Amino acid sequence: MKLYVIVLLCALFTLTQQAPSPRDKCSCELTNSEKAFPHEKLGSVETNALKCNSNITPQKTLELESLLLGLERRLPQLQDDVSMLEREDDGDLYAVISLQVIENELREIKLFMDRLNSTTLGHQHLTADTSQQLEELKAEMQELETYDIMQVVKTQRANKDLKKELDQCSNGLATIQPTQPLQGNCPHGKFLNVTGPRVYTAGEYPGSYKYGAWGQDPKPQAGKESWYWLVMLTSSNRYANYVRLYSSLSSLIVGVSTPGNVQISPSNPTTNTIQGPNVVLYGGELYYNCYNLDSVCRFNLTSQTVDTLQLPKGTRFNSKGNFCHLDECYPFTDLDLATDESGVWVIYTTTQDFGNLVLSKVEEGEPLRLGQTWHTSVLKQGVTNTFMACGVLYATRYLNKELEEIFYSFDTTTGEQRFNIGIFIKKMSPNIYALNYSPVDQMLHAYCDSYMVSYKVLFNRNGYADNVFY
Ligand SMILES: *[C@@H]1O[C@H](CO)[C@@H](O)[C@H](O)[C@H]1NC(C)=O
Ligand SMILES: *[C@@H]1O[C@H](CO)[C@@H](O)[C@H](O)[C@H]1NC(C)=O
Ligand SMILES: *[C@@H]1O[C@H](CO)[C@@H](O)[C@H](O)[C@H]1NC(C)=O
């Protein structure tokens, strides 16, 4: 629009300048009925719009979302406990104990409400400010639009709307097409996409431990179904010697660890303590890379005993077979433990595989042993993390600070591998040090530069409800 006005004015200006010799002087009067375009005004509108954008960050909305999610999961539990108290209320010891449990819960909920209150107050101010700013911007833009004599903006807008409709139309057509054959043997159907984050929290020790892992036990003991676990590499960013437990997601978010720690060993690091971030909890037992060994350790949280499982000769360990991207390798990520619908897996690399990813099933029974092994043709150094879902191995790579790409899959049922998955994970901080899939609720749990983040995996048999809500 600017350009047209300027060109027009220039043309007229040149016309008036081309006055020939004084004799045949001819004057031409230019009366410009149009007002001059207010460039400064456009400039200030642009700056205001930018300011508005930087005030509202996705983090702000997420914070609120995860607090609400936490509260949503906390309240039914309180209700259960209260009804249990009512049933037990015969004046004896049990009632007293339940009462204490409920008091604890109320205290946690109070903490929650306080956080929520301060968050919402902040948001209210922000929303009020922003909507006023938006109103002002809108008015200014409408005013500026009167200068748009060539109707450029209007036409552009109409084109954009048309394009949007066209896209929607072709997407609609695409979904009607028959789906591709299922990957793996998956009750949820084909792995379609990853959305979120749904949870994004700094937890109990904001910023303290850069490396770690967290999640939910897919095969919990009775009564521990809503528990969450957290392992932070508390020593040298490499080692850990305990598992921290939370009775619910909301407790993890507000940082109230009621069951507390279960310790593998009082000193750290030492034989059979944790080395590296990619650990998982399954069936009340923690699976991880044992300190200074090419072995998987299994720590039973109840008996507090450790079993070890020796990996094949040639397995890279002690930070010699790490996940990497161009700029950086993630230290002590030699062994990546993973869970899916069928149990526990270990992903690693060996000298004889020339650094390519190797995948083995871990048979969880007694004694702990290594099941079937698969050899892939993807180089571990070009991979930042892996996870399993429905017997399919997925590998990610670092694209930039904002995006991680799930680019590779290996189906253990068919042996088929693909390098063109093209599903993107929106990151909240640059590095995902641990990534694991929870078959309980099809969430991906990530530990990124001390933040705990989770994403929802969409499968084509989740039903459309999931696709709409997440
Ligand atoms: C929320 O916070 C404000 C300001 O700190 C306080 O006045 C108000 O009582 C709080 N509301 C609740 C429900 O805690
Ligand atoms: C996957 O989800 C993201 C974020 O919700 C969305 O932008 C993208 O279009 C989706 N991709 C596909 C292939 O559906
Ligand atoms: C862990 O140890 C307890 C106590 O010895 C035992 O009952 C339980 O079966 C063990 N867990 C597993 C998964 O073996």
Tab-separated table of N, CA and C and ligand atoms in Angstrom, residues 171 192-196 421-424 426 458 467 470, ligand 2:
chain	number	residue	atom	x	y	z
A	171	ASN	N	-7.459	-31.098	3.626
A	171	ASN	CA	-7.229	-31.923	4.820
A	171	ASN	C	-8.393	-32.861	5.058
A	192	LEU	N	0.394	-41.373	15.259
A	192	LEU	CA	0.110	-40.276	14.331
A	192	LEU	C	0.903	-39.018	14.602
A	193	ASN	N	0.919	-38.619	15.876
A	193	ASN	CA	1.480	-37.298	16.143
A	193	ASN	C	1.750	-37.160	17.640
A	194	VAL	N	2.453	-36.107	17.987
A	194	VAL	CA	2.715	-35.793	19.386
A	194	VAL	C	2.253	-34.359	19.620
A	195	THR	N	1.388	-34.157	20.603
A	195	THR	CA	0.939	-32.787	20.864
A	195	THR	C	1.277	-32.385	22.288
A	196	GLY	N	1.219	-31.132	22.545
A	196	GLY	CA	1.520	-30.629	23.872
A	196	GLY	C	2.631	-29.608	23.789
A	421	ILE	N	9.873	-40.302	9.417
A	421	ILE	CA	8.688	-40.188	10.276
A	421	ILE	C	8.166	-38.748	10.303
A	422	GLY	N	9.040	-37.769	10.527
A	422	GLY	CA	8.635	-36.359	10.415
A	422	GLY	C	7.577	-35.904	11.398
A	423	ILE	N	7.717	-36.321	12.672
A	423	ILE	CA	6.804	-35.816	13.714
A	423	ILE	C	7.636	-34.923	14.633
A	424	PHE	N	7.075	-33.766	14.969
A	424	PHE	CA	7.880	-32.777	15.695
A	424	PHE	C	7.439	-32.629	17.145
A	426	LYS	N	7.541	-30.036	20.285
A	426	LYS	CA	7.774	-28.625	20.621
A	426	LYS	C	8.471	-28.566	21.975
A	458	LEU	N	-0.644	-39.179	19.937
A	458	LEU	CA	-1.926	-39.454	19.291
A	458	LEU	C	-1.798	-40.679	18.399
A	467	ASN	N	-8.315	-36.375	19.619
A	467	ASN	CA	-7.751	-35.427	18.667
A	467	ASN	C	-8.336	-34.044	18.851
A	470	TYR	N	-6.852	-32.681	22.702
A	470	TYR	CA	-5.441	-32.467	23.031
A	470	TYR	C	-4.716	-31.674	21.972
B	2	LIG	C1	0.852	-32.624	14.723
B	2	LIG	O1	0.536	-31.766	15.792
B	2	LIG	C2	1.013	-30.450	15.617
B	2	LIG	C3	0.766	-29.694	16.904
B	2	LIG	O2	-0.517	-29.913	17.399
B	2	LIG	C4	0.347	-29.820	14.406
B	2	LIG	O3	0.807	-28.505	14.221
B	2	LIG	C5	0.683	-30.671	13.191
B	2	LIG	O4	0.029	-30.168	12.065
B	2	LIG	C6	0.280	-32.117	13.413
B	2	LIG	N1	0.795	-32.905	12.318
B	2	LIG	C7	0.072	-33.817	11.691
B	2	LIG	C8	0.779	-34.590	10.615
B	2	LIG	O5	-1.095	-34.031	11.975
